[in-house]
Amino acid sequence: MRSCLWALGLLLIAESAAAQQPGTRTPGISELEAQARADSNDATVHYALAMAYWDKKKWDAADRALHQAIQLAPNYADAWLALSELPWRRGEGYWKALKQSAGDSAVVARLYESDTRYRRAFLLNPLVELGILGKFKGPRGEGIIRTARGLVFVIQPWWTGDLARAINDFREAKYDEAYARIHKVATDPRSGGAIENAATPVLWYHGLAAAHLGRFDEAVQNFAVLTRRAIVEEEDTTRTSRDLPLSSNQYRYILATFLYLGGYYDAAIPTFRRALEFDLSLYMAHVQLARMYEQRGQIEEALAERRLALDVDQDNSDLVLDLAATLVRFQRTADAVEPLADAALANPRDARIPYLQGVVAVELRQADAAREAFSRFLAIAPSRFEAQRVEARAWLADSVR
């Protein structure tokens, strides 16, 4: 019983957010650097340090800290979103310098990289924290935007300022205020007076804000429209450019996720399946299906989806850990030994892995293996894992009596 509780605690840690809570004191850079040295295996600490560098415009340092975070946690959506935005926060001078030093091809490659990371963040977690998007001032009247062909000077639409202010509301997790502001824009007569007529960027952020507030019916409605728009745009062979940040199938995946989170499992499952028909590499669809099946107690279906996700990305230690945790949760403890060993090889700095190895060993009454695993856990575990550290130390103390 005790080890099962430990495993559940582990899962909570694995899914915890790293966002700074409004009203709490923000540590300074020197304090966060010291914490990153002490908790070098904690991805959330490196992310917090990156944000501190970000606020001081220390872009190279922020980039290094964000890469450290995703090295430790490959599926860290917040870090991927920040990496996608980082080149744009550097300013226009960055792009000019890049073009002068490496040419147009380097600019195009960086644009592609930024867009790929942006998409990845939302595919990893459609409810990724949007605060990073609030760390800039929106354009007024006209400005430089990114396209697949490079940087283009454009006249901004009438709603740009309001949308920028709404995005800035995300910085302090003011999703209710952001939603209200975007909803007003989306239903403005200049937008056609109805949500489904709103401009694509407005509809995108309206859906995301609604989802963050738990208004999944509205989010589903928004992303159904976005999916249809993307399909039409992709089928129009006369178009030379695309206005949508995601593909139709990526919108379909997010739509399926919001159906799932809204409790519409019977609609979510075929929508995920449809997304996988178009993109077999979309392993997060398998992850979401696995979560859904777990919640329904369908263990074999959940395990099948965990394994299918791993078939797509065999080197992703987070996916291996997910499989092992599911096995433990459903008392298939012995079957978790091998995937945990694989995860430990793939990511030896992830303290969750030896912790769960210790849980498994205790459950299987393998005292030597438990001692080795918990000792390894204590050697690398960040301070954020203090409750688990206490439990591990207590077990080790009991084992020598």
XYZ file of C-alpha atoms in Angstrom:
401
model
C 0.000 0.000 0.000
C 2.758 2.411 0.951
C 4.666 1.884 -2.275
C 1.505 2.439 -4.318
C 1.108 5.799 -2.616
C 4.732 6.597 -3.414
C 4.101 5.816 -7.082
C 1.087 8.088 -7.189
C 3.190 10.832 -5.616
C 5.761 10.304 -8.335
C 3.169 10.776 -11.052
C 2.061 14.043 -9.509
C 5.648 15.270 -9.496
C 6.110 14.226 -13.109
C 3.114 16.270 -14.199
C 3.627 19.307 -11.968
C 3.862 22.778 -13.486
C 6.834 25.071 -13.020
C 4.973 28.337 -13.349
C 5.667 31.122 -10.863
C 2.530 31.770 -8.862
C 1.229 35.365 -8.935
C 2.101 37.289 -5.798
C 5.087 35.141 -4.852
C 8.586 36.552 -4.623
C 10.643 36.021 -7.752
C 14.195 34.900 -6.886
C 17.069 36.838 -8.430
C 19.496 35.446 -10.985
C 22.289 34.778 -8.481
C 19.884 32.886 -6.220
C 18.528 30.846 -9.119
C 22.035 30.101 -10.412
C 22.942 28.746 -6.987
C 19.786 26.673 -6.947
C 20.507 25.334 -10.441
C 23.956 24.230 -9.267
C 22.491 22.548 -6.184
C 19.508 21.072 -8.067
C 21.265 20.443 -11.359
C 18.892 17.591 -12.210
C 15.702 19.634 -11.816
C 14.329 20.792 -15.179
C 11.941 23.239 -13.521
C 14.826 25.052 -11.815
C 16.654 25.468 -15.117
C 13.437 26.778 -16.660
C 13.009 29.311 -13.854
C 16.609 30.417 -14.329
C 16.000 30.794 -18.063
C 13.047 33.077 -17.347
C 15.188 35.201 -15.038
C 17.797 35.563 -17.780
C 14.965 36.311 -20.207
C 13.707 39.233 -18.139
C 17.226 40.700 -18.147
C 17.569 40.134 -21.912
C 20.449 37.706 -21.398
C 19.350 35.692 -24.396
C 22.312 33.327 -24.805
C 22.152 32.352 -21.137
C 18.381 31.840 -21.392
C 18.894 29.601 -24.419
C 21.424 27.441 -22.563
C 19.169 27.076 -19.522
C 16.169 26.122 -21.655
C 18.177 23.470 -23.480
C 19.289 22.109 -20.128
C 15.631 21.844 -19.105
C 14.588 19.839 -22.149
C 17.636 17.614 -21.885
C 16.379 16.609 -18.448
C 12.700 16.489 -19.446
C 12.232 15.884 -23.192
C 8.480 16.526 -23.048
C 8.714 19.850 -21.175
C 6.207 21.837 -23.228
C 6.815 25.163 -21.432
C 10.505 25.034 -22.318
C 9.804 24.188 -25.958
C 7.392 27.123 -26.239
C 9.968 29.476 -24.725
C 12.624 28.230 -27.161
C 10.258 28.917 -30.061
C 9.747 32.500 -28.923
C 13.330 33.269 -27.968
C 14.599 34.355 -31.416
C 11.750 36.867 -31.679
C 12.443 38.388 -28.304
C 16.034 39.053 -29.384
C 14.688 41.719 -31.717
C 15.036 42.719 -35.336
C 18.769 43.284 -34.913
C 19.243 39.587 -34.235
C 17.716 38.640 -37.585
C 19.744 41.239 -39.465
C 22.953 40.029 -37.831
C 22.077 36.418 -38.621
C 21.475 37.282 -42.265
C 24.738 39.221 -42.538
C 26.806 36.478 -40.893
C 25.194 33.354 -42.350
C 22.937 34.430 -45.198
C 19.264 34.033 -46.037
C 19.383 30.261 -45.694
C 20.282 30.610 -42.018
C 17.343 32.945 -41.461
C 14.964 30.497 -43.129
C 16.379 27.619 -41.079
C 15.898 29.560 -37.838
C 12.329 30.465 -38.821
C 11.595 26.813 -39.516
C 13.184 25.778 -36.211
C 11.124 28.329 -34.281
C 7.873 27.225 -35.890
C 8.689 23.543 -35.309
C 9.305 24.192 -31.612
C 6.101 26.216 -31.356
C 4.076 23.351 -32.778
C 5.869 20.830 -30.616
C 4.983 22.715 -27.443
C 1.261 22.609 -28.207
C 1.372 19.000 -29.327
C 3.113 17.985 -26.111
C 0.569 19.881 -24.048
C -2.285 21.870 -25.622
C -2.653 23.493 -22.199
C 0.963 24.636 -22.122
C 1.355 27.718 -19.938
C 1.026 30.803 -22.124
C 2.812 33.228 -19.800
C 5.883 33.256 -22.006
C 3.787 34.860 -24.750
C 3.125 37.798 -22.445
C 6.759 38.782 -22.222
C 6.573 41.182 -25.154
C 4.672 44.232 -26.329
C 2.364 43.690 -29.246
C 2.785 45.678 -32.468
C 0.714 48.754 -33.147
C -0.418 49.723 -36.639
C 2.354 48.078 -38.587
C 5.398 45.948 -38.032
C 7.571 43.017 -39.046
C 6.053 39.540 -38.993
C 7.462 36.120 -39.785
C 6.371 34.003 -42.732
C 7.734 30.924 -44.449
C 9.500 33.285 -46.857
C 11.141 35.420 -44.228
C 10.383 38.777 -42.596
C 7.623 40.882 -44.106
C 6.465 44.437 -43.350
C 2.678 44.510 -42.944
C -0.166 46.709 -41.829
C -1.637 45.093 -38.725
C -5.403 44.405 -38.569
C -7.661 46.430 -36.278
C -7.738 43.775 -33.567
C -3.956 43.445 -33.176
C -3.626 45.783 -30.199
C -6.462 44.179 -28.259
C -5.139 40.712 -28.960
C -1.632 41.719 -27.838
C -3.042 43.092 -24.582
C -4.954 39.850 -24.064
C -1.801 37.823 -24.651
C -0.041 39.981 -22.077
C -2.751 38.961 -19.589
C -1.411 35.425 -19.875
C 1.820 36.493 -18.194
C 0.211 36.463 -14.766
C -2.115 33.592 -15.631
C -5.047 36.000 -15.963
C -6.877 33.688 -18.306
C -10.281 35.041 -17.315
C -9.278 38.596 -18.282
C -7.584 37.399 -21.460
C -10.658 35.383 -22.407
C -13.008 38.328 -21.837
C -10.836 40.623 -23.939
C -10.496 38.135 -26.811
C -14.181 37.222 -26.674
C -15.067 40.888 -27.137
C -12.834 41.045 -30.213
C -14.170 37.757 -31.578
C -17.797 38.887 -31.353
C -17.185 42.443 -32.556
C -19.298 43.400 -35.597
C -16.058 44.040 -37.465
C -15.339 40.308 -37.035
C -18.762 39.360 -38.340
C -20.402 39.303 -34.933
C -19.959 35.555 -34.376
C -17.115 33.449 -33.012
C -16.878 31.277 -36.098
C -16.212 34.372 -38.222
C -13.322 35.662 -36.104
C -9.827 35.918 -37.557
C -7.720 32.809 -37.132
C -5.272 34.259 -34.539
C -8.227 35.537 -32.503
C -9.959 32.165 -32.675
C -6.726 30.352 -31.754
C -6.182 32.336 -28.564
C -9.881 32.392 -27.742
C -9.919 28.589 -27.812
C -6.769 28.305 -25.738
C -8.003 30.781 -23.124
C -11.349 28.971 -22.923
C -9.591 25.628 -22.427
C -7.398 27.020 -19.648
C -10.589 28.126 -17.909
C -12.126 24.662 -18.296
C -14.631 25.894 -20.892
C -13.984 22.909 -23.102
C -17.247 23.118 -25.043
C -16.145 26.505 -26.390
C -12.603 25.289 -26.991
C -13.957 22.324 -28.947
C -16.123 24.629 -31.036
C -13.181 26.924 -31.782
C -10.819 24.127 -32.765
C -13.424 22.433 -34.927
C -13.594 25.677 -36.922
C -9.791 25.948 -37.046
C -9.510 22.362 -38.256
C -12.028 22.966 -41.049
C -10.283 26.186 -42.081
C -6.931 24.444 -42.241
C -8.325 21.639 -44.370
C -9.779 24.138 -46.847
C -6.540 26.116 -46.938
C -4.404 23.021 -47.500
C -6.676 21.812 -50.294
C -6.456 25.155 -52.112
C -3.577 24.555 -54.509
C -3.714 28.146 -55.772
C -2.440 29.542 -52.455
C 1.272 30.324 -52.231
C 1.301 31.015 -48.488
C -0.405 29.693 -45.387
C -2.014 31.773 -42.643
C -2.398 29.061 -40.013
C 0.348 28.285 -37.484
C -0.577 24.588 -37.313
C -1.608 21.993 -39.862
C -5.176 20.710 -40.061
C -4.131 17.436 -38.464
C -2.417 19.210 -35.576
C -5.595 21.193 -34.974
C -7.488 17.898 -35.137
C -5.222 16.469 -32.430
C -5.798 19.483 -30.159
C -9.527 19.230 -30.843
C -9.402 15.575 -29.763
C -7.521 16.540 -26.609
C -10.133 19.118 -25.627
C -12.896 16.590 -26.353
C -11.117 14.234 -23.981
C -10.594 16.865 -21.288
C -14.221 17.897 -21.648
C -15.308 14.336 -20.917
C -16.430 13.495 -24.463
C -14.458 10.261 -24.662
C -16.625 8.644 -27.339
C -15.918 11.579 -29.666
C -12.279 11.999 -28.611
C -11.171 8.432 -29.358
C -12.101 8.387 -33.081
C -10.735 11.914 -33.469
C -7.362 10.801 -32.075
C -7.513 7.752 -34.356
C -8.200 9.992 -37.337
C -5.230 12.189 -36.445
C -3.005 9.112 -36.312
C -4.199 8.040 -39.758
C -2.708 11.230 -41.145
C 0.445 11.225 -38.997
C 1.803 7.989 -37.549
C 4.573 9.960 -35.816
C 2.090 11.836 -33.613
C 3.044 9.902 -30.496
C 1.269 12.303 -28.149
C -2.041 11.055 -29.567
C -1.105 7.631 -28.188
C -0.169 9.252 -24.874
C -3.531 11.003 -24.621
C -5.372 7.808 -25.543
C -3.413 5.946 -22.867
C -4.400 8.523 -20.247
C -8.015 8.250 -21.284
C -8.000 4.467 -21.125
C -6.309 4.547 -17.717
C -9.038 6.789 -16.383
C -11.593 4.293 -17.680
C -9.725 1.371 -16.119
C -8.943 -0.186 -19.503
C -5.448 -1.356 -18.630
C -4.643 -3.442 -21.718
C -5.725 -0.646 -24.056
C -3.713 1.875 -22.041
C -0.574 -0.268 -22.145
C -0.984 -0.830 -25.882
C -1.064 2.939 -26.446
C 1.984 3.467 -24.196
C 3.923 0.936 -26.274
C 2.765 2.466 -29.559
C 4.020 5.856 -28.385
C 7.398 4.283 -27.647
C 7.490 2.645 -31.068
C 7.447 6.158 -32.525
C 10.072 7.706 -30.220
C 12.116 4.915 -28.668
C 14.718 7.247 -27.147
C 12.200 9.371 -25.220
C 12.800 8.539 -21.559
C 9.560 10.257 -20.526
C 7.580 7.751 -22.591
C 9.439 4.808 -21.044
C 8.761 6.178 -17.576
C 5.087 6.633 -18.469
C 4.856 2.971 -19.457
C 6.519 1.825 -16.236
C 4.326 4.059 -14.091
C 1.183 2.682 -15.742
C 2.341 -0.855 -15.054
C 2.962 -0.028 -11.398
C -0.349 1.768 -11.047
C -2.201 -1.351 -12.202
C -0.182 -3.823 -10.101
C 1.844 -5.142 -13.046
C 4.938 -4.372 -11.030
C 7.273 -7.094 -12.313
C 6.654 -6.000 -15.895
C 7.945 -2.513 -15.030
C 11.496 -3.680 -14.264
C 12.722 -3.821 -17.858
C 11.301 -0.500 -19.099
C 12.652 1.242 -16.001
C 16.118 -0.141 -16.742
C 15.796 1.214 -20.289
C 14.691 4.607 -18.971
C 17.644 4.757 -16.581
C 20.036 4.221 -19.478
C 18.269 6.837 -21.618
C 18.207 9.539 -18.935
C 20.468 8.816 -15.946
C 19.794 12.290 -14.482
C 16.031 11.813 -14.106
C 15.506 11.185 -10.386
C 11.995 9.876 -10.970
C 13.423 6.735 -12.563
C 15.483 5.351 -9.632
C 12.686 6.392 -7.300
C 10.186 4.246 -9.169
C 12.784 1.482 -9.454
C 12.955 1.524 -5.666
C 9.165 1.386 -5.417
C 9.114 -1.609 -7.748
C 11.897 -3.401 -5.904
C 10.119 -2.933 -2.556
C 6.911 -4.291 -4.055
C 8.816 -7.316 -5.401
C 10.641 -7.745 -2.068
C 14.043 -7.301 -3.681
C 15.824 -5.565 -0.831
C 19.242 -5.213 -2.505
C 17.743 -3.705 -5.643
C 15.628 -1.327 -3.560
C 18.660 -0.153 -1.579
C 20.629 0.464 -4.768
C 17.764 2.340 -6.419
C 16.879 4.513 -3.428
C 20.544 5.308 -2.811
C 20.862 6.413 -6.438
C 17.674 8.453 -6.088
C 18.976 10.251 -3.005
C 22.245 11.016 -4.797
C 20.563 12.847 -7.680
C 17.116 13.929 -6.436
C 16.389 17.678 -6.464
C 15.088 19.395 -3.346
C 11.622 19.568 -4.928
C 11.380 15.826 -4.245
C 11.758 16.262 -0.486
C 8.710 14.165 0.436
C 10.052 11.272 -1.639
C 13.529 11.771 -0.196
C 12.098 11.408 3.315
C 10.305 8.200 2.324
C 13.419 6.758 0.670
C 15.625 7.560 3.670
C 13.043 6.028 6.001
C 12.951 2.801 3.986
C 16.735 2.594 3.882
C 16.909 3.108 7.638
C 14.305 0.398 8.240
C 16.087 -2.026 5.909
C 19.256 -2.139 8.020
C 17.496 -2.846 11.319
